[in-house]
Each structure stands twice: as structure tokens, then as C-alpha cells.
Short mmCIF file of C-alpha atoms in Angstrom, two decimals:
data_model
loop_
_atom_site.label_atom_id
_atom_site.label_comp_id
_atom_site.label_asym_id
_atom_site.label_seq_id
_atom_site.Cartn_x
_atom_site.Cartn_y
_atom_site.Cartn_z
CA CYS A 16 -0.07 -0.02 -0.25
CA LYS A 17 1.39 3.28 -1.14
CA THR A 18 0.84 6.22 0.99
CA PHE A 19 1.64 9.79 0.41
CA GLU A 20 1.51 13.16 2.49
CA VAL A 21 -0.45 16.64 1.40
CA THR A 22 0.60 20.01 2.85
CA VAL A 23 -1.89 22.98 3.11
CA ALA A 24 -0.18 24.70 0.25
CA ASP A 25 -0.95 21.23 -2.12
CA PHE A 26 -4.55 21.77 -1.08
CA ASP A 27 -4.40 25.51 -1.68
CA LYS A 28 -3.17 24.74 -5.28
CA VAL A 29 -6.22 22.04 -5.62
CA ILE A 30 -8.83 24.50 -4.73
CA GLN A 31 -7.48 27.33 -6.49
CA ARG A 32 -7.59 24.65 -9.77
CA TRP A 33 -11.20 23.37 -8.96
CA LYS A 34 -12.59 27.26 -8.82
CA GLU A 35 -11.25 27.23 -12.56
CA TYR A 36 -13.26 24.33 -13.64
CA ASN A 37 -16.16 24.73 -11.06
CA ILE A 38 -19.29 25.50 -13.52
CA THR A 39 -21.51 26.52 -10.49
CA LEU A 40 -19.54 29.31 -9.33
CA GLY A 41 -21.49 32.48 -10.24
CA LYS A 42 -24.28 31.13 -11.07
CA ASN A 43 -28.00 30.58 -9.21
CA ILE A 44 -28.83 27.43 -7.56
CA LYS A 45 -31.03 25.13 -5.51
CA VAL A 46 -29.00 22.82 -3.35
CA ILE A 47 -30.66 19.71 -1.37
CA SER A 48 -28.81 18.79 1.59
CA ALA A 49 -27.79 15.16 1.87
CA ILE A 50 -27.66 16.15 5.77
CA ASP A 51 -31.39 16.73 6.52
CA GLY A 52 -33.09 16.91 2.76
CA LYS A 53 -34.13 20.63 2.81
CA SER A 54 -33.73 22.54 0.16
CA PHE A 55 -32.61 26.45 -0.51
CA THR A 56 -31.80 28.46 -3.72
CA GLY A 57 -28.79 30.95 -3.92
CA LYS A 58 -26.05 31.73 -5.61
CA ALA A 59 -22.61 29.81 -5.51
CA VAL A 60 -19.97 32.26 -4.84
CA ASP A 61 -16.87 30.45 -3.52
CA LEU A 62 -15.23 27.14 -2.56
CA ASN A 63 -13.87 27.86 1.12
CA ALA A 64 -10.50 26.30 2.18
CA ASP A 65 -12.25 22.96 2.95
CA GLY A 66 -13.77 22.33 -0.50
CA ALA A 67 -17.11 23.38 0.29
CA LEU A 68 -19.49 25.17 -1.63
CA VAL A 69 -20.55 28.65 -0.39
CA VAL A 70 -23.66 29.78 -1.16
CA GLU A 71 -25.29 33.54 -0.76
CA THR A 72 -28.94 33.15 -0.07
CA GLU A 73 -31.44 35.91 1.29
CA GLN A 74 -30.07 34.74 4.81
CA GLY A 75 -26.75 35.28 4.37
CA LEU A 76 -23.82 32.78 3.72
CA ASP A 77 -24.35 29.19 3.83
CA THR A 78 -21.75 26.47 3.11
CA VAL A 79 -22.52 23.02 1.44
CA TYR A 80 -20.55 20.19 2.47
CA ALA A 81 -22.56 17.76 0.96
CA GLY A 82 -25.87 17.43 -1.28
CA ASP A 83 -27.46 17.59 -4.53
CA VAL A 84 -26.35 20.67 -6.59
CA SER A 85 -28.57 22.27 -9.73
CA ILE A 86 -28.02 25.43 -11.71
CA ARG A 87 -31.61 27.13 -11.98
#
């Protein structure tokens, strides 16, 4: 079994590259949470340092770690 180490700097590069290819950023989206099944809409505005999607809603910023996301 081969193991390797990933540093924070390496993950920052992954996040930056992920942002370049992410088609949801800047778009209005609908999210169905994988945690509680609730849905909400908003605008995808960023990916945080953990790789979670940051969504701007009428109530403020929300962070999505798992769920179904569709572009509206």
C-alpha cells in the first residue's frame, strides 16, 4: 500500500484549480442537503479552504459540504 503526504499548500493549489473548472460559481443554484434533505436556493459564490461550496442566500452565506446542486 503506497501512502503520500499532502500539505496545506498542495491542497490550496487543488482548491484554486477546482475553482477554475467549477461551473456553478457565479450561478443561481438550488441545493438539496444530504444531511437533512432540506432545500434552498442562492448564488454559488466561492469554494472555501475545505472545498465546500459557499452559497449566498437571502439570509446570508451558507456552506454546503454535501448535497445535490442544480443550476437554475
